[in-house]
Amino acid sequence: MMYSELLTYLSNKGIRQPELGLVLGSGLGDLADEIEDAVIIPYEAIPNFPVSTVEGHEGKLVYGNLSGKRVIALKGRFHYYEGYELADVTYPIRLFKELGVSSIILTNAAGGVSQDFQPGDIMVITDHINLTGNNPLIGPNVHQQGPRFVDLTETYSKRGIDLLKQIAQAEDIDLKEGVYTWMTGPSYETPAEIRMIQRIGGDAVGMSTVPEAIVAKHAGMEVIGISCITNLAAGLQSALNHEEVIEISQQVKPKFKHLLRQLISQL
Ligand code: HPA
């Protein structure tokens, strides 16, 4: 895993010492367009970078100022279901670490499993369940970033969770909290799988975020995860489709962006 060439390339483009990493999920990429004094690089132009293929996911690295912080954002992420190795899915996270990022905010669209959730809700991720049977740390350990065996007792920073709850209260945003369950996709879950997830303690389900969170934690970064609940999970509503996921995330976007901007300014 060689970063030096890439770090030089990014440095030559003006990307230096971002404080915060942002990963913007399905339909939530707009926030990257609000980054000021932006350096924008399409993934195709970045040496060694995978290329995103999903509809609704633009592939751009955006660096600049947002809510008073120097941020680096992935507008569009890489998913396991696209056929990438998990090492590729999490490559940008390792890159963020090499650039000096200490905190990372991961966002996604997810299906609501908890009976308390409605489409349009925002959920702060308190923990996760990995139902894929895969792990991005399988393989030789990346010693330069972290240890072989990683403690996931506090994957999602308590500071971040508390701060988000505090902001939501002050801004009168109804913020849910819960456990995110990672399934590979690309098929949505079956109703029986959703009943299983309910029983084992999952509150939301989605096809991303967990590999990035594990790798960020391995690399010693603070992780904050936020889900936009775009639909009720399979069996809890009549049918599921990607158009609805995009449509609801578009509707939630103003609230979502406001919450994120407040969070970024206060981190
Ligand atoms: N399941 C999995 N991933 C998702 C869902 C869902 O219901 N909604 C948005 N992403």
CSV table of C-alpha atoms and ligand atoms in Angstrom, one decimal:
chain,number,residue,atom,x,y,z
A,1,MET,CA,0.0,0.0,0.0
A,2,MET,CA,1.9,3.0,-1.3
A,3,TYR,CA,0.6,6.5,-0.5
A,4,SER,CA,3.6,8.7,-1.0
A,5,GLU,CA,3.0,9.3,-4.7
A,6,LEU,CA,-0.6,10.1,-4.1
A,7,LEU,CA,0.2,12.4,-1.2
A,8,THR,CA,2.6,14.3,-3.4
A,9,TYR,CA,-0.1,14.5,-6.1
A,10,LEU,CA,-2.7,15.8,-3.7
A,11,SER,CA,-0.2,18.2,-2.1
A,12,ASN,CA,0.6,19.7,-5.5
A,13,LYS,CA,-3.2,20.2,-6.0
A,14,GLY,CA,-3.2,22.3,-2.8
A,15,ILE,CA,-4.6,19.6,-0.4
A,16,ARG,CA,-2.8,20.0,2.9
A,17,GLN,CA,-3.6,18.9,6.5
A,18,PRO,CA,-7.4,18.5,6.4
A,19,GLU,CA,-8.8,18.3,10.0
A,20,LEU,CA,-11.9,16.4,9.2
A,21,GLY,CA,-12.9,13.7,6.7
A,22,LEU,CA,-16.5,13.5,5.3
A,23,VAL,CA,-18.1,10.6,3.4
A,24,LEU,CA,-21.3,11.6,1.8
A,25,GLY,CA,-23.8,8.8,1.0
A,26,SER,CA,-26.6,8.3,-1.5
A,27,GLY,CA,-28.3,11.6,-2.4
A,28,LEU,CA,-26.4,13.5,0.4
A,29,GLY,CA,-23.4,14.6,-1.7
A,30,ASP,CA,-24.6,18.2,-2.0
A,31,LEU,CA,-22.8,19.3,1.1
A,32,ALA,CA,-19.6,18.9,-0.8
A,33,ASP,CA,-20.8,21.7,-3.2
A,34,GLU,CA,-20.9,24.1,-0.2
A,35,ILE,CA,-17.2,23.6,0.5
A,36,GLU,CA,-15.5,27.0,0.1
A,37,ASP,CA,-12.2,27.6,-1.8
A,38,ALA,CA,-12.6,24.1,-3.0
A,39,VAL,CA,-10.1,21.9,-4.7
A,40,ILE,CA,-12.2,19.3,-6.6
A,41,ILE,CA,-10.7,16.2,-8.1
A,42,PRO,CA,-12.7,13.6,-10.0
A,43,TYR,CA,-11.8,10.1,-8.8
A,44,GLU,CA,-10.8,9.1,-12.3
A,45,ALA,CA,-8.0,11.7,-12.1
A,46,ILE,CA,-6.5,10.4,-8.8
A,47,PRO,CA,-3.7,7.8,-9.1
A,48,ASN,CA,-4.7,4.4,-7.6
A,49,PHE,CA,-8.2,5.5,-6.8
A,50,PRO,CA,-11.2,3.1,-7.5
A,51,VAL,CA,-14.0,4.6,-9.6
A,52,SER,CA,-17.6,4.8,-8.4
A,53,THR,CA,-20.3,3.3,-10.7
A,54,VAL,CA,-23.7,3.7,-8.9
A,55,GLU,CA,-26.4,6.0,-10.1
A,56,GLY,CA,-26.9,8.8,-7.6
A,57,HIS,CA,-23.2,8.6,-6.6
A,58,GLU,CA,-20.9,11.2,-8.1
A,59,GLY,CA,-17.2,10.4,-7.7
A,60,LYS,CA,-15.3,13.5,-6.5
A,61,LEU,CA,-12.8,14.3,-3.9
A,62,VAL,CA,-13.5,17.8,-2.5
A,63,TYR,CA,-11.2,19.7,-0.2
A,64,GLY,CA,-11.7,23.1,1.3
A,65,ASN,CA,-13.4,25.1,4.1
A,66,LEU,CA,-16.7,24.1,5.6
A,67,SER,CA,-18.2,25.6,8.7
A,68,GLY,CA,-14.8,26.9,9.8
A,69,LYS,CA,-12.9,23.6,9.4
A,70,ARG,CA,-10.5,22.3,6.7
A,71,VAL,CA,-12.4,19.3,5.4
A,72,ILE,CA,-11.8,16.6,2.8
A,73,ALA,CA,-15.0,15.0,1.4
A,74,LEU,CA,-15.8,12.0,-0.6
A,75,LYS,CA,-18.7,12.9,-2.8
A,76,GLY,CA,-19.8,9.4,-3.6
A,77,ARG,CA,-18.3,6.3,-1.9
A,78,PHE,CA,-17.2,2.8,-3.0
A,79,HIS,CA,-19.5,0.0,-2.2
A,80,TYR,CA,-18.7,-3.7,-1.7
A,81,TYR,CA,-21.7,-4.6,-3.9
A,82,GLU,CA,-20.1,-2.8,-6.8
A,83,GLY,CA,-17.5,-5.6,-6.9
A,84,TYR,CA,-14.6,-3.8,-5.1
A,85,GLU,CA,-12.4,-5.5,-2.6
A,86,LEU,CA,-12.9,-4.1,0.9
A,87,ALA,CA,-9.4,-2.8,0.7
A,88,ASP,CA,-10.5,-0.6,-2.2
A,89,VAL,CA,-13.8,0.4,-0.5
A,90,THR,CA,-11.7,1.7,2.4
A,91,TYR,CA,-8.7,3.0,0.5
A,92,PRO,CA,-9.9,6.7,0.8
A,93,ILE,CA,-10.2,6.3,4.6
A,94,ARG,CA,-6.6,5.1,4.8
A,95,LEU,CA,-5.6,8.0,2.6
A,96,PHE,CA,-7.5,10.4,4.9
A,97,LYS,CA,-5.4,9.1,7.8
A,98,GLU,CA,-2.1,9.6,5.8
A,99,LEU,CA,-3.2,13.2,5.1
A,100,GLY,CA,-3.5,13.8,8.9
A,101,VAL,CA,-7.3,13.6,9.4
A,102,SER,CA,-8.2,12.8,13.0
A,103,SER,CA,-12.0,12.7,12.8
A,104,ILE,CA,-14.3,11.3,10.2
A,105,ILE,CA,-18.0,11.7,9.6
A,106,LEU,CA,-19.7,8.8,7.7
A,107,THR,CA,-23.1,9.3,6.3
A,108,ASN,CA,-25.5,7.0,4.5
A,109,ALA,CA,-29.0,6.2,3.4
A,110,ALA,CA,-30.5,3.3,5.4
A,111,GLY,CA,-33.7,1.3,5.8
A,112,GLY,CA,-35.6,1.8,9.1
A,113,VAL,CA,-35.9,-1.4,11.1
A,114,SER,CA,-36.9,0.0,14.5
A,115,GLN,CA,-40.6,0.4,14.9
A,116,ASP,CA,-39.9,4.0,16.1
A,117,PHE,CA,-38.5,5.1,12.7
A,118,GLN,CA,-40.2,6.8,9.8
A,119,PRO,CA,-38.9,7.6,6.4
A,120,GLY,CA,-37.2,11.0,6.6
A,121,ASP,CA,-35.8,10.4,10.1
A,122,ILE,CA,-32.1,11.1,10.9
A,123,MET,CA,-30.3,8.5,13.1
A,124,VAL,CA,-27.0,8.9,14.8
A,125,ILE,CA,-25.2,5.6,14.7
A,126,THR,CA,-24.4,4.3,18.2
A,127,ASP,CA,-23.0,0.9,17.2
A,128,HIS,CA,-23.1,-1.5,14.3
A,129,ILE,CA,-23.7,-5.2,13.5
A,130,ASN,CA,-21.7,-6.6,10.6
A,131,LEU,CA,-23.8,-9.3,9.0
A,132,THR,CA,-21.7,-9.7,5.9
A,133,GLY,CA,-19.1,-12.2,7.2
A,134,ASN,CA,-16.4,-10.0,5.7
A,135,ASN,CA,-14.1,-7.6,7.4
A,136,PRO,CA,-11.9,-4.9,5.7
A,137,LEU,CA,-9.0,-5.8,8.0
A,138,ILE,CA,-8.7,-9.4,6.8
A,139,GLY,CA,-5.3,-9.8,5.2
A,140,PRO,CA,-1.8,-8.5,6.1
A,141,ASN,CA,-2.1,-5.9,8.8
A,142,VAL,CA,-1.4,-2.3,7.8
A,143,HIS,CA,1.1,-1.8,10.6
A,144,GLN,CA,1.8,1.8,9.7
A,145,GLN,CA,-1.8,2.7,10.6
A,146,GLY,CA,-2.8,0.4,13.5
A,147,PRO,CA,-2.7,-2.9,15.3
A,148,ARG,CA,-3.7,-6.4,14.2
A,149,PHE,CA,-6.5,-6.7,16.6
A,150,VAL,CA,-8.8,-3.7,16.9
A,151,ASP,CA,-11.0,-2.8,19.9
A,152,LEU,CA,-14.5,-1.9,18.6
A,153,THR,CA,-16.0,-1.2,22.1
A,154,GLU,CA,-16.4,2.5,21.1
A,155,THR,CA,-16.4,2.5,17.3
A,156,TYR,CA,-18.7,5.6,17.2
A,157,SER,CA,-17.3,8.3,19.4
A,158,LYS,CA,-19.3,9.1,22.5
A,159,ARG,CA,-18.2,12.7,22.1
A,160,GLY,CA,-19.7,12.8,18.6
A,161,ILE,CA,-23.0,11.1,19.7
A,162,ASP,CA,-23.4,13.5,22.6
A,163,LEU,CA,-22.6,16.5,20.5
A,164,LEU,CA,-25.1,15.5,17.9
A,165,LYS,CA,-27.8,15.0,20.4
A,166,GLN,CA,-27.1,18.3,22.0
A,167,ILE,CA,-27.2,20.1,18.6
A,168,ALA,CA,-30.4,18.3,17.6
A,169,GLN,CA,-32.0,19.4,20.8
A,170,ALA,CA,-30.9,23.0,20.4
A,171,GLU,CA,-32.0,23.1,16.8
A,172,ASP,CA,-35.3,21.4,17.4
A,173,ILE,CA,-34.3,18.4,15.2
A,174,ASP,CA,-35.9,15.0,16.0
A,175,LEU,CA,-32.7,12.9,16.1
A,176,LYS,CA,-33.0,9.2,16.5
A,177,GLU,CA,-30.2,6.9,17.6
A,178,GLY,CA,-29.5,3.3,17.0
A,179,VAL,CA,-27.6,0.4,15.7
A,180,TYR,CA,-26.7,0.2,12.0
A,181,THR,CA,-26.6,-3.2,10.4
A,182,TRP,CA,-24.4,-3.8,7.4
A,183,MET,CA,-25.6,-6.2,4.7
A,184,THR,CA,-23.7,-6.5,1.4
A,185,GLY,CA,-26.6,-5.7,-0.9
A,186,PRO,CA,-27.2,-5.0,-3.8
A,187,SER,CA,-30.5,-6.8,-3.3
A,188,TYR,CA,-32.5,-5.3,-0.4
A,189,GLU,CA,-33.2,-7.6,2.5
A,190,THR,CA,-36.0,-10.1,2.8
A,191,PRO,CA,-38.8,-9.5,5.4
A,192,ALA,CA,-37.4,-12.6,7.3
A,193,GLU,CA,-33.9,-11.0,7.4
A,194,ILE,CA,-35.5,-7.8,8.7
A,195,ARG,CA,-37.3,-9.7,11.4
A,196,MET,CA,-33.9,-11.3,12.3
A,197,ILE,CA,-32.3,-7.9,12.5
A,198,GLN,CA,-35.0,-6.6,14.8
A,199,ARG,CA,-34.4,-9.6,17.1
A,200,ILE,CA,-30.7,-9.2,17.2
A,201,GLY,CA,-30.9,-5.5,18.0
A,202,GLY,CA,-30.4,-3.7,14.7
A,203,ASP,CA,-32.4,-0.4,14.2
A,204,ALA,CA,-31.4,0.4,10.6
A,205,VAL,CA,-30.0,-1.5,7.7
A,206,GLY,CA,-27.7,-0.5,4.9
A,207,MET,CA,-25.0,-1.4,2.4
A,208,SER,CA,-22.1,0.8,3.5
A,209,THR,CA,-20.3,2.6,6.3
A,210,VAL,CA,-19.2,-0.3,8.5
A,211,PRO,CA,-16.1,-1.1,6.5
A,212,GLU,CA,-15.1,2.5,6.5
A,213,ALA,CA,-15.8,2.8,10.3
A,214,ILE,CA,-13.7,-0.3,11.0
A,215,VAL,CA,-10.7,0.9,9.0
A,216,ALA,CA,-11.0,4.4,10.5
A,217,LYS,CA,-11.0,2.9,14.0
A,218,HIS,CA,-8.1,0.7,13.1
A,219,ALA,CA,-6.2,3.9,12.1
A,220,GLY,CA,-7.1,5.6,15.3
A,221,MET,CA,-9.5,8.1,14.0
A,222,GLU,CA,-12.6,9.4,15.7
A,223,VAL,CA,-15.7,8.1,13.9
A,224,ILE,CA,-19.1,9.7,13.7
A,225,GLY,CA,-21.9,7.9,11.8
A,226,ILE,CA,-25.2,9.4,10.6
A,227,SER,CA,-28.0,7.6,8.7
A,228,CYS,CA,-30.8,9.1,6.7
A,229,ILE,CA,-33.7,6.7,7.1
A,230,THR,CA,-35.1,6.7,3.5
A,231,ASN,CA,-37.6,3.9,3.8
A,232,LEU,CA,-39.0,1.3,6.2
A,233,ALA,CA,-37.1,-1.9,5.7
A,234,ALA,CA,-38.5,-4.9,3.7
A,235,GLY,CA,-41.8,-6.2,5.1
A,236,LEU,CA,-42.5,-3.0,7.0
A,237,GLN,CA,-43.7,-1.1,4.0
A,238,SER,CA,-45.3,-2.4,0.7
A,239,ALA,CA,-42.2,-2.4,-1.5
A,240,LEU,CA,-38.7,-0.9,-1.8
A,241,ASN,CA,-36.9,0.9,-4.6
A,242,HIS,CA,-33.8,3.0,-5.2
A,243,GLU,CA,-35.9,6.0,-6.5
A,244,GLU,CA,-37.6,6.3,-3.2
A,245,VAL,CA,-34.3,6.2,-1.4
A,246,ILE,CA,-33.0,9.0,-3.5
A,247,GLU,CA,-36.2,11.0,-3.3
A,248,ILE,CA,-36.4,10.8,0.5
A,249,SER,CA,-32.8,11.7,1.0
A,250,GLN,CA,-33.3,14.7,-1.2
A,251,GLN,CA,-36.2,15.8,1.0
A,252,VAL,CA,-34.2,15.3,4.2
A,253,LYS,CA,-31.1,17.1,2.8
A,254,PRO,CA,-31.8,20.6,4.2
A,255,LYS,CA,-32.2,19.2,7.7
A,256,PHE,CA,-29.3,16.9,7.3
A,257,LYS,CA,-27.0,19.5,6.0
A,258,HIS,CA,-27.9,21.9,8.8
A,259,LEU,CA,-27.2,19.3,11.4
A,260,LEU,CA,-23.9,18.4,9.7
A,261,ARG,CA,-22.7,22.0,9.5
A,262,GLN,CA,-23.5,22.6,13.1
A,263,LEU,CA,-21.6,19.4,14.0
A,264,ILE,CA,-18.6,20.3,11.9
A,265,SER,CA,-18.4,23.8,13.4
A,266,GLN,CA,-18.5,22.4,17.0
A,267,LEU,CA,-16.2,19.4,16.6
B,1,HPA,N1,-31.8,-1.8,3.0
B,1,HPA,C1,-30.5,-1.7,2.7
B,1,HPA,N2,-29.9,-0.6,2.3
B,1,HPA,C2,-30.7,0.5,2.2
B,1,HPA,C3,-32.1,0.5,2.5
B,1,HPA,C4,-32.7,-0.7,2.9
B,1,HPA,O1,-33.9,-0.8,3.2
B,1,HPA,N3,-32.5,1.8,2.3
B,1,HPA,C5,-31.5,2.5,1.9
B,1,HPA,N4,-30.4,1.8,1.8
